[in-house]
JSON list of C-alpha atoms in Angstrom, two decimals:
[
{"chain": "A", "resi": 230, "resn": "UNK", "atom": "CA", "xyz": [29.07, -54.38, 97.48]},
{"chain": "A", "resi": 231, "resn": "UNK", "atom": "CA", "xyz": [29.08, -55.49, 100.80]},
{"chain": "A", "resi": 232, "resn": "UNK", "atom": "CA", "xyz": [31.90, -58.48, 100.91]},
{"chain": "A", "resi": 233, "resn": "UNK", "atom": "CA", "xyz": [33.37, -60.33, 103.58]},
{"chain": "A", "resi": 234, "resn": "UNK", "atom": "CA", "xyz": [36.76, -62.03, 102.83]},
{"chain": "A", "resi": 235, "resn": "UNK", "atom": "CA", "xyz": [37.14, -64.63, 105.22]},
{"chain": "A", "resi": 236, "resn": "UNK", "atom": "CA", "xyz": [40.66, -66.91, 105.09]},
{"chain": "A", "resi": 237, "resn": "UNK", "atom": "CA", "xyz": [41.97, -69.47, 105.21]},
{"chain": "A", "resi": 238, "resn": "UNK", "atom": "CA", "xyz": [38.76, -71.75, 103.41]},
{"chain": "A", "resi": 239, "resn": "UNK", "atom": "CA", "xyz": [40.07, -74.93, 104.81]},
{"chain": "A", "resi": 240, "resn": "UNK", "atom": "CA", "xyz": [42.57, -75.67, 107.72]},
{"chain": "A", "resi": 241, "resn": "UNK", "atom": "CA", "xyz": [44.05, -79.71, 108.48]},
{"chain": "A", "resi": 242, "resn": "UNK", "atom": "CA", "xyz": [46.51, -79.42, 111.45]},
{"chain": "A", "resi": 243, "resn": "UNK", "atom": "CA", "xyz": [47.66, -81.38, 114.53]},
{"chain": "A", "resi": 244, "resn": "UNK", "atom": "CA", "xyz": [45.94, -81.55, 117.71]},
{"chain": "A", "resi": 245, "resn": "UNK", "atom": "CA", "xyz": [47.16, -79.26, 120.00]},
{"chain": "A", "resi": 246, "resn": "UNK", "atom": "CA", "xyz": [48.23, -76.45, 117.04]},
{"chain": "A", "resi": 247, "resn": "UNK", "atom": "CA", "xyz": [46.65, -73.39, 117.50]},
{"chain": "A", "resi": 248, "resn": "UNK", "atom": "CA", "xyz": [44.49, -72.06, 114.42]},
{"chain": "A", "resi": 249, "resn": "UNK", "atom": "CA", "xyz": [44.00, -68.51, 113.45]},
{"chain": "A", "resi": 250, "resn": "UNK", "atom": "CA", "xyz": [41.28, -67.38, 111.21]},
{"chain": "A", "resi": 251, "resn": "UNK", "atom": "CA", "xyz": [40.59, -64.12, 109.71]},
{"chain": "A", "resi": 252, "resn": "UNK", "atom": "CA", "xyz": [37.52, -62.24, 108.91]},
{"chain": "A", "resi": 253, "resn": "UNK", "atom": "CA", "xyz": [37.82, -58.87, 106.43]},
{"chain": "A", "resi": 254, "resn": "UNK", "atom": "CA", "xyz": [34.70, -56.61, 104.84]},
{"chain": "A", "resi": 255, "resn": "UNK", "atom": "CA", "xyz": [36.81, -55.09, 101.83]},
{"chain": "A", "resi": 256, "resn": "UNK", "atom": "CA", "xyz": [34.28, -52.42, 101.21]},
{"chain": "A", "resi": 257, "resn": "UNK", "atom": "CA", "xyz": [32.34, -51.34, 104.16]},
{"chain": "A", "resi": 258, "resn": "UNK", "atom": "CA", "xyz": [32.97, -50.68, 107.81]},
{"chain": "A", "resi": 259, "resn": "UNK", "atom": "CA", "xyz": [31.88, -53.20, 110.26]},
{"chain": "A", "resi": 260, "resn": "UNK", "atom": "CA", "xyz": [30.95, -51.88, 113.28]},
{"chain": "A", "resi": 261, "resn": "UNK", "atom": "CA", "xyz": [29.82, -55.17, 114.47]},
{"chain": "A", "resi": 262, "resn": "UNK", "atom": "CA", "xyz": [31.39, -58.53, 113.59]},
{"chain": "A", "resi": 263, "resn": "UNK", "atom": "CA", "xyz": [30.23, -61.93, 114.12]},
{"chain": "A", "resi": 264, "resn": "UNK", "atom": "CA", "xyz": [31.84, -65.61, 114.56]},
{"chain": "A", "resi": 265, "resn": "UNK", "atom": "CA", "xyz": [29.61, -69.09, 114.34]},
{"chain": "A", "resi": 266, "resn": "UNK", "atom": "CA", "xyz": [29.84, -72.56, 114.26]},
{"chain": "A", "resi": 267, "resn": "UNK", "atom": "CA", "xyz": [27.93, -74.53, 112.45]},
{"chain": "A", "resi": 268, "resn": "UNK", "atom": "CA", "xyz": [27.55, -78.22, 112.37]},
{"chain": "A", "resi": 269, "resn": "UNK", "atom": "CA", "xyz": [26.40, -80.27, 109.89]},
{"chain": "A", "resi": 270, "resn": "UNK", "atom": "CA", "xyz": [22.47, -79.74, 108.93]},
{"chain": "A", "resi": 271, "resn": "UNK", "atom": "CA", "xyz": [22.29, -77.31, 111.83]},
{"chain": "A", "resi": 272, "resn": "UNK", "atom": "CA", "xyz": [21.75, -73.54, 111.92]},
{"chain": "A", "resi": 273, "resn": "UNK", "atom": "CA", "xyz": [24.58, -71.62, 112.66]},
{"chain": "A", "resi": 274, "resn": "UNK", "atom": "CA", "xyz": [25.66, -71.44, 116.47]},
{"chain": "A", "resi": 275, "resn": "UNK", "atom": "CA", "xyz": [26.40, -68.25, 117.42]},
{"chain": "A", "resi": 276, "resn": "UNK", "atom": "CA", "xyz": [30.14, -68.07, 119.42]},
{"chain": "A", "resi": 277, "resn": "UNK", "atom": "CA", "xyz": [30.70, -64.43, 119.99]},
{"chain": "A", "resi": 278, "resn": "UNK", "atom": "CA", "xyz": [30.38, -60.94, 119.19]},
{"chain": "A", "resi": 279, "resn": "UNK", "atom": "CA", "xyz": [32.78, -58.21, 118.53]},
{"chain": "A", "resi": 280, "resn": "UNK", "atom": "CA", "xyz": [32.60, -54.57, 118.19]},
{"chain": "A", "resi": 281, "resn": "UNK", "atom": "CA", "xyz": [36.00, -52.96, 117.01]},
{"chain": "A", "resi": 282, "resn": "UNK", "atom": "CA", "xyz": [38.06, -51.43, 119.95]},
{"chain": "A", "resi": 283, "resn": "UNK", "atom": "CA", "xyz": [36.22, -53.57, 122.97]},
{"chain": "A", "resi": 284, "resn": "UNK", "atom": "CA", "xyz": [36.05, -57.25, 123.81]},
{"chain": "A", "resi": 285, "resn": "UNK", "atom": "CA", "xyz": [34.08, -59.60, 122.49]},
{"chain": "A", "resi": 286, "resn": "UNK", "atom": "CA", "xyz": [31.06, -60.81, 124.08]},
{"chain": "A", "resi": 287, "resn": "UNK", "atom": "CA", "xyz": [30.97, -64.26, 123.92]},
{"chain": "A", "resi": 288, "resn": "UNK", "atom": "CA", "xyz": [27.72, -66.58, 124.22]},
{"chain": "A", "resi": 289, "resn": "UNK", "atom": "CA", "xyz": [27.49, -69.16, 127.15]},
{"chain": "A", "resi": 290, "resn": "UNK", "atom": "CA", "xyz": [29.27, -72.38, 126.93]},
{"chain": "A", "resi": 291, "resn": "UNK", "atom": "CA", "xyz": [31.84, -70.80, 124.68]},
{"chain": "A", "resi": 292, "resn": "UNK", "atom": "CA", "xyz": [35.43, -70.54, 126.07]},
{"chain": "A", "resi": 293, "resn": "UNK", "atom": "CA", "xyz": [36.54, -67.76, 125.56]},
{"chain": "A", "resi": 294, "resn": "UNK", "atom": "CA", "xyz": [40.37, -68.58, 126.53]},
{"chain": "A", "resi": 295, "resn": "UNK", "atom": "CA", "xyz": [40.12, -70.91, 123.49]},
{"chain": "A", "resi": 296, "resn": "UNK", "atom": "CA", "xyz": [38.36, -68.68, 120.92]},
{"chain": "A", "resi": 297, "resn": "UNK", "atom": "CA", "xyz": [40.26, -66.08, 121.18]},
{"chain": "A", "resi": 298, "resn": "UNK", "atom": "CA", "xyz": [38.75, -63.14, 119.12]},
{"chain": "A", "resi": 299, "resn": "UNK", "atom": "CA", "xyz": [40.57, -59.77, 118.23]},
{"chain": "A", "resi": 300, "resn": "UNK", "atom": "CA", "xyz": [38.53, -56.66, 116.47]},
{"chain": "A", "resi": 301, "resn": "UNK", "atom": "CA", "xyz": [41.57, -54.69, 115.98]},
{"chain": "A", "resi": 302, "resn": "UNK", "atom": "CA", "xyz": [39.97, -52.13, 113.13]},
{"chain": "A", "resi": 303, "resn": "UNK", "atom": "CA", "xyz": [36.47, -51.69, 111.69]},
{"chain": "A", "resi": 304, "resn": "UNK", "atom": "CA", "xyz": [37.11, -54.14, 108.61]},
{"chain": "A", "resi": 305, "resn": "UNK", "atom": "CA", "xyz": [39.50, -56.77, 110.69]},
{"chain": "A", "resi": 306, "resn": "UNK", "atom": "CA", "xyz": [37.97, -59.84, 113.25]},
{"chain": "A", "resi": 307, "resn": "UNK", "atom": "CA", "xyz": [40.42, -62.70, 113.76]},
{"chain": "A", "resi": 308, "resn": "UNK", "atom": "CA", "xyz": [39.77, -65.72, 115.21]},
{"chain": "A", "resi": 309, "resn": "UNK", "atom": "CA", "xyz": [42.45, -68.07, 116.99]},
{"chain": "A", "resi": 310, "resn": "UNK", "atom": "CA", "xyz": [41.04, -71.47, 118.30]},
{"chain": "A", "resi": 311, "resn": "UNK", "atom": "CA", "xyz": [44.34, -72.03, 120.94]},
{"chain": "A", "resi": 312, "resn": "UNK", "atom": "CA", "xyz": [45.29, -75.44, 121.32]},
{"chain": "A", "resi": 313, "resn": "UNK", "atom": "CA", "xyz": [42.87, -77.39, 119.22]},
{"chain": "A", "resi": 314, "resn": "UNK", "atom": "CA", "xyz": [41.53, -80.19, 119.67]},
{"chain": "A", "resi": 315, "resn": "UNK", "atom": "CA", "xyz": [39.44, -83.12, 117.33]},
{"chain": "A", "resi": 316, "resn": "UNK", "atom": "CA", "xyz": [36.38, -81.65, 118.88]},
{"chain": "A", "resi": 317, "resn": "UNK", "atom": "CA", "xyz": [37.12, -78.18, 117.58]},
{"chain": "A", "resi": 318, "resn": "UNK", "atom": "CA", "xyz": [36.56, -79.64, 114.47]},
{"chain": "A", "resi": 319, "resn": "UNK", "atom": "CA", "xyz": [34.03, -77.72, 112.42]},
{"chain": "A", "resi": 320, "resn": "UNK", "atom": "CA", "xyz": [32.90, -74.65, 109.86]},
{"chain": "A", "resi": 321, "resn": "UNK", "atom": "CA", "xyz": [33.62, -71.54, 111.30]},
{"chain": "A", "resi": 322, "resn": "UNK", "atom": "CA", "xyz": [31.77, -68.93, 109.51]},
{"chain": "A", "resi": 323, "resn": "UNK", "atom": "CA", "xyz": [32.32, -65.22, 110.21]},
{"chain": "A", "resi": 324, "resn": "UNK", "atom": "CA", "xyz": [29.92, -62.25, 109.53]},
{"chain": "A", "resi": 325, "resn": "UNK", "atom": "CA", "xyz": [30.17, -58.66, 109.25]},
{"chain": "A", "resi": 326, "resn": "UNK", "atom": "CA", "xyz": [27.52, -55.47, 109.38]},
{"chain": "A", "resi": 327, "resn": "UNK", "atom": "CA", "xyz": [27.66, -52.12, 109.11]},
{"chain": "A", "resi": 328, "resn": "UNK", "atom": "CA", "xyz": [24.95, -51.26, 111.60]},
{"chain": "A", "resi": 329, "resn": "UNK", "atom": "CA", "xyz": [22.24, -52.13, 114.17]},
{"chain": "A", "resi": 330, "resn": "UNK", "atom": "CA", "xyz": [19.61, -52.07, 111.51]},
{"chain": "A", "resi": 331, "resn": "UNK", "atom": "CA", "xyz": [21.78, -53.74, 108.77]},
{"chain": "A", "resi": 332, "resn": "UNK", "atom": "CA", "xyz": [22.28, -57.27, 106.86]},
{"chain": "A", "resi": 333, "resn": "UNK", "atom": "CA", "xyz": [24.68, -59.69, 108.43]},
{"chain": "A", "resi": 334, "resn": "UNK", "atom": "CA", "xyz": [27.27, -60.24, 105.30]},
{"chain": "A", "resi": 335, "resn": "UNK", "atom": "CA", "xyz": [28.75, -63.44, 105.81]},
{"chain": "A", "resi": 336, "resn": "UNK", "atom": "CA", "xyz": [32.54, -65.12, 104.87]},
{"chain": "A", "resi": 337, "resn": "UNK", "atom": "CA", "xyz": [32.86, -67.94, 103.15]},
{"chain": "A", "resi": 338, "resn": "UNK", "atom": "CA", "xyz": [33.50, -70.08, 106.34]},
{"chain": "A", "resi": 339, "resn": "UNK", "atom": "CA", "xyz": [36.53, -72.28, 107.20]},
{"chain": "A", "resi": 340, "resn": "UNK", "atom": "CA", "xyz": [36.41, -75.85, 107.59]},
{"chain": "A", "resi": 341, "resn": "UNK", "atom": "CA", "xyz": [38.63, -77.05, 110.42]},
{"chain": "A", "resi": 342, "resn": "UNK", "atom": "CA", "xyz": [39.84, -80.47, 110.42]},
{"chain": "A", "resi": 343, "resn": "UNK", "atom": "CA", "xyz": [41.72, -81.41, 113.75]},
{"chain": "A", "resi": 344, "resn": "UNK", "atom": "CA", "xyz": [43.39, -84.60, 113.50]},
{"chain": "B", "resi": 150, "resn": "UNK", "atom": "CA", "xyz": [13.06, -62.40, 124.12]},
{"chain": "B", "resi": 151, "resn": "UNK", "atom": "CA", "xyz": [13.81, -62.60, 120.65]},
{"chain": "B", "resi": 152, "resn": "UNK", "atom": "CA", "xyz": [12.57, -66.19, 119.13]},
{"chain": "B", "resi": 153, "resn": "UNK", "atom": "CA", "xyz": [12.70, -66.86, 115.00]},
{"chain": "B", "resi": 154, "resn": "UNK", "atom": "CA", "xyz": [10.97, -70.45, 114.44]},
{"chain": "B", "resi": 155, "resn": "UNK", "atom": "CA", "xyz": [11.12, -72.15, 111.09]},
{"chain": "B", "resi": 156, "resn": "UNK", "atom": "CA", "xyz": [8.26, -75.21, 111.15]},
{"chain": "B", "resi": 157, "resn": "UNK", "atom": "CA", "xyz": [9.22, -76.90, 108.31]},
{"chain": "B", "resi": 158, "resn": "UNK", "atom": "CA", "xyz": [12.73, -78.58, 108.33]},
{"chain": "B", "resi": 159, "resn": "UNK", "atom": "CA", "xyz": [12.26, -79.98, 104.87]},
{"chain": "B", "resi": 160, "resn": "UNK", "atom": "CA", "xyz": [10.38, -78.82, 101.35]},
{"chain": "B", "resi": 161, "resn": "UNK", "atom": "CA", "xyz": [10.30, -79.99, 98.16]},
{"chain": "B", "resi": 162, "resn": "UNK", "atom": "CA", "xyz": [9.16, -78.30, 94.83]},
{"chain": "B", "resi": 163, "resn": "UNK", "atom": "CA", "xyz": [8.49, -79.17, 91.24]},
{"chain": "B", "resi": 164, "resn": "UNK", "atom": "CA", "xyz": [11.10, -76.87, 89.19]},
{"chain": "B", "resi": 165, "resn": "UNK", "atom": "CA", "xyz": [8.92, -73.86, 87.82]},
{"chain": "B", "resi": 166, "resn": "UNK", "atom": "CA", "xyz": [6.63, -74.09, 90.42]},
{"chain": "B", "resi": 167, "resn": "UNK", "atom": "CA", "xyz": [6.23, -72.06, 93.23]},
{"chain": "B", "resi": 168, "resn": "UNK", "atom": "CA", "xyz": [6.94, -72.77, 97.03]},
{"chain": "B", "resi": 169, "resn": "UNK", "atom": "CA", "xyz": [6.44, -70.91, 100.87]},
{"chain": "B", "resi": 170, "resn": "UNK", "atom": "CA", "xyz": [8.74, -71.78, 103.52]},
{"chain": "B", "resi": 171, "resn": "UNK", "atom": "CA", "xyz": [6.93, -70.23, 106.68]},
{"chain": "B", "resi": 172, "resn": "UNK", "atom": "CA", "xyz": [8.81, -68.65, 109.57]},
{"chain": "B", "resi": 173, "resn": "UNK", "atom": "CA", "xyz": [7.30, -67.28, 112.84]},
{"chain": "B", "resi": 174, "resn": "UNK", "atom": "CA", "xyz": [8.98, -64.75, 115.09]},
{"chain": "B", "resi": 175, "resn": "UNK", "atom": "CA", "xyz": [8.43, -62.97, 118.55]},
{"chain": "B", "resi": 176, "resn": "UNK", "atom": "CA", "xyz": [10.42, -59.85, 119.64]},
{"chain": "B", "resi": 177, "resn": "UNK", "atom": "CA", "xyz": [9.65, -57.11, 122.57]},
{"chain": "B", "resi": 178, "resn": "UNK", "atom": "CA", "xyz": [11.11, -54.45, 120.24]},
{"chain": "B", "resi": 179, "resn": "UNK", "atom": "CA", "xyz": [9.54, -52.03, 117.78]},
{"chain": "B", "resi": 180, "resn": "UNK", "atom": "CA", "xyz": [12.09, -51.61, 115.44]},
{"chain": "B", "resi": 181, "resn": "UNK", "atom": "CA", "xyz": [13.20, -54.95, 113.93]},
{"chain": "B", "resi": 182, "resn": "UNK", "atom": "CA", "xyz": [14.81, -56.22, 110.47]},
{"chain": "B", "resi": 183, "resn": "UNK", "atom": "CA", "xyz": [13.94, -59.37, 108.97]},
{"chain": "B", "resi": 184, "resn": "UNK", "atom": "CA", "xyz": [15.77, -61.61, 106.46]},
{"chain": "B", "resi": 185, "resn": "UNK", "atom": "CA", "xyz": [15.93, -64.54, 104.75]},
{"chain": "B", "resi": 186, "resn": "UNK", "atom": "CA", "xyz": [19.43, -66.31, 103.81]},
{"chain": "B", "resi": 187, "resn": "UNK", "atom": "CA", "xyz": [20.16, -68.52, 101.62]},
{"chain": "B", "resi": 188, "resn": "UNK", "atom": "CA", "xyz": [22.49, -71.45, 102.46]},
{"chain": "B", "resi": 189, "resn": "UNK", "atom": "CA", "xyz": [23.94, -73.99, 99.36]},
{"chain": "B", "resi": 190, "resn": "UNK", "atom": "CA", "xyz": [25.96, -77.04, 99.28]},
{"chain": "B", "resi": 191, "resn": "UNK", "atom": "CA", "xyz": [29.09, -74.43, 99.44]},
{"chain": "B", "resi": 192, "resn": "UNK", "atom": "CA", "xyz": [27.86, -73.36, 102.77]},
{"chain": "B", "resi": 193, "resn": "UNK", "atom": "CA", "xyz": [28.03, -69.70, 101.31]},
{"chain": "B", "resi": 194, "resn": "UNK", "atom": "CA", "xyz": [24.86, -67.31, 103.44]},
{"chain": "B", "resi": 195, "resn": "UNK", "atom": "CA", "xyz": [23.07, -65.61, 100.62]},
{"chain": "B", "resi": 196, "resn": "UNK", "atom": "CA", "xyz": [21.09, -62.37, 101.90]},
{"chain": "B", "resi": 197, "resn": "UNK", "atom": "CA", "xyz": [17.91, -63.04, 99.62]},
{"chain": "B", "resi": 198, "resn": "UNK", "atom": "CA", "xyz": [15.65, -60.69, 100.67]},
{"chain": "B", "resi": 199, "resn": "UNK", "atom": "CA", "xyz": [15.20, -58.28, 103.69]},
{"chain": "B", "resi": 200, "resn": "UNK", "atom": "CA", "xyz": [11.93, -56.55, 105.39]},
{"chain": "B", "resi": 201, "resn": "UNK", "atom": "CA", "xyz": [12.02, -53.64, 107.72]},
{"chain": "B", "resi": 202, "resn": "UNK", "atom": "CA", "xyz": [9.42, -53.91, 110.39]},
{"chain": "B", "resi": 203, "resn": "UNK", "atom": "CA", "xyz": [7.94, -50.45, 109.83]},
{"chain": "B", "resi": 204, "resn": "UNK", "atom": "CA", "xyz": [7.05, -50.89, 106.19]},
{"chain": "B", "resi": 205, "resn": "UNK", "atom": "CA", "xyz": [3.84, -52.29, 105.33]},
{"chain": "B", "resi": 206, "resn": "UNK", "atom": "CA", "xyz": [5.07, -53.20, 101.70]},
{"chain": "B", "resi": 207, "resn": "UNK", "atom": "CA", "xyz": [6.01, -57.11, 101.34]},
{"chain": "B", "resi": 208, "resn": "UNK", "atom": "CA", "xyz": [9.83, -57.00, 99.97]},
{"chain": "B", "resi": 209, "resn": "UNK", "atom": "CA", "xyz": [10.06, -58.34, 96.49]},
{"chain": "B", "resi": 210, "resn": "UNK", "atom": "CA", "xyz": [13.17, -59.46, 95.11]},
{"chain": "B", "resi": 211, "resn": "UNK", "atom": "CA", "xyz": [12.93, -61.02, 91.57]},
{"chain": "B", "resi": 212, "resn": "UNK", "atom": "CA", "xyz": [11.24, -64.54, 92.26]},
{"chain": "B", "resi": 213, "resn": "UNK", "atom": "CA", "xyz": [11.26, -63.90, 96.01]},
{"chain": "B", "resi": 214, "resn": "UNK", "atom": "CA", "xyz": [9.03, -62.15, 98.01]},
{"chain": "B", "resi": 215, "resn": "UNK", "atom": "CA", "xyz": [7.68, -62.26, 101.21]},
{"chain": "B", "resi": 216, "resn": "UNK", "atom": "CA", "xyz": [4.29, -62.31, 103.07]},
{"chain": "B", "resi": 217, "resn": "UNK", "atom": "CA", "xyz": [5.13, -59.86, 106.27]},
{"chain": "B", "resi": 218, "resn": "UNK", "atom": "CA", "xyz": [2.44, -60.10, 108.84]},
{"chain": "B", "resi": 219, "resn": "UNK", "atom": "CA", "xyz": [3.24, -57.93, 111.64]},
{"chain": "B", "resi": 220, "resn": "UNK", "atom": "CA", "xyz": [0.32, -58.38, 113.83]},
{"chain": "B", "resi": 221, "resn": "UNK", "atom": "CA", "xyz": [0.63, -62.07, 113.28]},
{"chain": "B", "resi": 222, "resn": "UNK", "atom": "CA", "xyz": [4.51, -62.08, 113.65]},
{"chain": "B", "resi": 223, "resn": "UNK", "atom": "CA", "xyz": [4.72, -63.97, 110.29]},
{"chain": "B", "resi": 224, "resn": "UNK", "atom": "CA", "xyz": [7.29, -63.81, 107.90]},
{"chain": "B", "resi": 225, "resn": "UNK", "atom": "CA", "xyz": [7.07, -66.06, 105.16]},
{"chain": "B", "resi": 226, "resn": "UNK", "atom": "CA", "xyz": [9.39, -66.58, 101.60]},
{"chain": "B", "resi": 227, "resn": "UNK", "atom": "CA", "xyz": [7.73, -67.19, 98.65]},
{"chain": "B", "resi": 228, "resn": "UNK", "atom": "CA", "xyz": [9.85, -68.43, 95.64]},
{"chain": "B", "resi": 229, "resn": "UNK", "atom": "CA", "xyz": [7.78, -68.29, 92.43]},
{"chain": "B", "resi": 230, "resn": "UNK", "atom": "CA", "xyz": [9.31, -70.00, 89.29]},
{"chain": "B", "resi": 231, "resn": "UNK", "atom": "CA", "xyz": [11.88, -72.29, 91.11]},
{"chain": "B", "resi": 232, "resn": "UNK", "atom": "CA", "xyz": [15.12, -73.28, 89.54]},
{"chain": "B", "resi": 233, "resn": "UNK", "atom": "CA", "xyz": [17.62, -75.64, 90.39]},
{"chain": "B", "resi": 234, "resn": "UNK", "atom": "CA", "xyz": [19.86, -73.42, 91.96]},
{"chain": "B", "resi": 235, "resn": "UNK", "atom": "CA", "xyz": [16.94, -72.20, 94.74]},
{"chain": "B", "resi": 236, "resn": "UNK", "atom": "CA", "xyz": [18.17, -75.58, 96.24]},
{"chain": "B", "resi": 237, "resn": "UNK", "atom": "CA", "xyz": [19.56, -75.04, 100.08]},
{"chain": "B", "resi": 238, "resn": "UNK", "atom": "CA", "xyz": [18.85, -74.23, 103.19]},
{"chain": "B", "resi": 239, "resn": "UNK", "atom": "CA", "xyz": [17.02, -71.92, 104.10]},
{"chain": "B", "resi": 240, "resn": "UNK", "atom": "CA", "xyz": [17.54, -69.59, 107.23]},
{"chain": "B", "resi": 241, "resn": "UNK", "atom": "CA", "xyz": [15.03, -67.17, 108.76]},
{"chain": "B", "resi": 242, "resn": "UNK", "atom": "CA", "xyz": [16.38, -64.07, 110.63]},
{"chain": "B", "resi": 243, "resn": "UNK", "atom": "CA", "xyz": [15.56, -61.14, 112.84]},
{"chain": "B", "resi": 244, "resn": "UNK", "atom": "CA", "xyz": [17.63, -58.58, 114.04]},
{"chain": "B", "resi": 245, "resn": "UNK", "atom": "CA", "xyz": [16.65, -55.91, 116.72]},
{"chain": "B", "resi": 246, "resn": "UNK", "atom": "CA", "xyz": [19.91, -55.78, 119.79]},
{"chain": "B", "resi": 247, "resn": "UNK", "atom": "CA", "xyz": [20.93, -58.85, 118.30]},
{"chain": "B", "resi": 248, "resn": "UNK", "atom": "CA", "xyz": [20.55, -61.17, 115.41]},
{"chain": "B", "resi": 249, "resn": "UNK", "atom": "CA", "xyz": [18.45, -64.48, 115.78]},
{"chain": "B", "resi": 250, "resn": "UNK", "atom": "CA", "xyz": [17.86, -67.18, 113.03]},
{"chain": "B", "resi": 251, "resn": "UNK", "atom": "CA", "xyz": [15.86, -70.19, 112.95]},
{"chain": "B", "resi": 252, "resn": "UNK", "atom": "CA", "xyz": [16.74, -73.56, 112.88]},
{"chain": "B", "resi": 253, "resn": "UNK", "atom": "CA", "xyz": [16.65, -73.41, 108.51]},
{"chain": "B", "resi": 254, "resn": "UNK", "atom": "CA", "xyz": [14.64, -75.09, 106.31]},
{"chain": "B", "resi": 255, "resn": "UNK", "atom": "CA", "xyz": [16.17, -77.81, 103.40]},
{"chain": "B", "resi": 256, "resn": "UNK", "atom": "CA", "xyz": [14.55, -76.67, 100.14]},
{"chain": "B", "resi": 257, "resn": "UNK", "atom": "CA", "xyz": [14.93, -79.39, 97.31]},
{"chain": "B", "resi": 258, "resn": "UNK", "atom": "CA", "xyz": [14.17, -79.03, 93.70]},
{"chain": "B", "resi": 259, "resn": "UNK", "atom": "CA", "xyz": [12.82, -81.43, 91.77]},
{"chain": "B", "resi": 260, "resn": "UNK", "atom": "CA", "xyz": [13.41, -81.34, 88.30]}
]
C-alpha cells in the first residue's frame, strides 16, 4: 500500500518551455502533499507544501510564480515549473501523506534537463 | 525549532556485518514521528523504519532497528547483517507541524 505515482520520470525540453509534473497516491488520500528538489549528494530541499483545496505554502527563496503548484483533489498535486530555465534543471521529487502523524510516501522523482 | 542532524556524511561496512548511522534531533513538540529513508542510486525514498515518540519500544524492522533515546533526542539505525542492496543514502526524519530531514548519510557496502 501506500504508492505515489509520480510522472513524467524524465523531462529534456527547451529553455523557456514550461514543464508540468504530476504527483498521484493511487491508494490513499493525501491530505498533505509535498514537492522537493534535490541536487546531487544533497538532502532533499523542500519547495512547497500543499493541502488539497488551499494554496500551497511555499518555503523562502522559492518563486512561487514559477513553481506553480495545484492540489486540485486529495490524490492529485501537479507541478508546472513556467518558463524554464538551465538553472531549473534538477530532480523534482514529490511526496504524499495521509496525516499529521503519518509517513511521507515519496514519487519516483523527475529529472529535468533544461537545455 | 525543529532540527534533525545526521554527523556522519559517509559509512562503510563489511557485507554481513553490522553498522549505526547516528542521527540527533531537537523539537519543542510532544508528539513527534521519526523515520529513517532509504535513498539508492535510483533516487527512489524507501520508508525503512518509523518510531513514534510516545513508545518506549525501539522499532524493529527485519535487519533494521533503531536505538530511540528520547531524553537524549537520539535516534539511531542499526542495520545488522548488511547486504549489498543496504547501499544508499541514508536520510533521517522527524515530523511534528512539519517534516524535517537531515542532511543523509552515504552508506557503502563492501563486499
Amino acid at each position: 500500500g501506500a504508492v505515489v505515482s509520480q510522472h513524467p520520470s524524465r523531462v529534456i525540453c527547451k529553455s523557456g518551455t514550461s514543464v508540468k509534473i504530476e504527483c498521484r497516491s493511487l491508494d490513499f488520500q493525501a491530505t498533505t502533499m509535498f514537492w522537493y528538489r534535490q541536487f546531487p549528494k544533497q538532502s532533499l530541499m523542500l519547495m512547497a507544501t500543499s493541502n488539497e483545496g488551499s494554496k500551497a505554502t511555499y518555503e523562502q527563496g522559492v518563486e512561487k510564480d514559477k513553481f506553480l503548484i495545484n492540489h486540485a483533489s486529495l490524490t492529485l498535486s501537479t507541478l508546472t515549473v513556467t518558463s524554464a530555465h538551465p538553472e531549473d534543471s534538477s530532480f523534482y521529487i514529490c511526496s504524499a501523506r495521509a496525516g499529521k502523524r503519518q509517513p511521507q510516501h515519496f514519487g519516483d522523482g523527475t529529472r529535468l534537463s533544461i537545455l | 525549532a525543529q532540527t534533525v542532524t545526521q554527523s556522519q556524511p559517509e559509512m562503510s561496512v563489511q557485507e554481513a556485518e553490522t553498522v549505526t548511522l547516528s542521527c540527533t534531533y531537537d523539537t519543542s513538540e510532544s508528539d513527534y514521528y521519526l523515520f529513517w529513508y532509504k535513498q539508492p542510486p535510483s533516487r527512489q525514498m524507501i520508508l525503512v523504519i518509523r518510531q513514534e515518540a510516545y513508545k518506549q519500544q525501539n522499532a524493529t524492522e527485519n535487519r533494521f532497528s533503531v536505538n530511540f533515546q528520547k531524553a537524549a533526542k537520539s535516534f539511531s539505525l542499526k542495520i545488522s547483517d548488511s547486504q549489498l542492496g543496504d547501499a544508499a543514502m541514508y536520510f533521517c526524519a522527524l515530523t511534528g507541524n512539519q517534516f524535517y530531514f537531515g542532511t543523509g548519510t552515504s552508506l557503502t557496502v563492501i563486499p
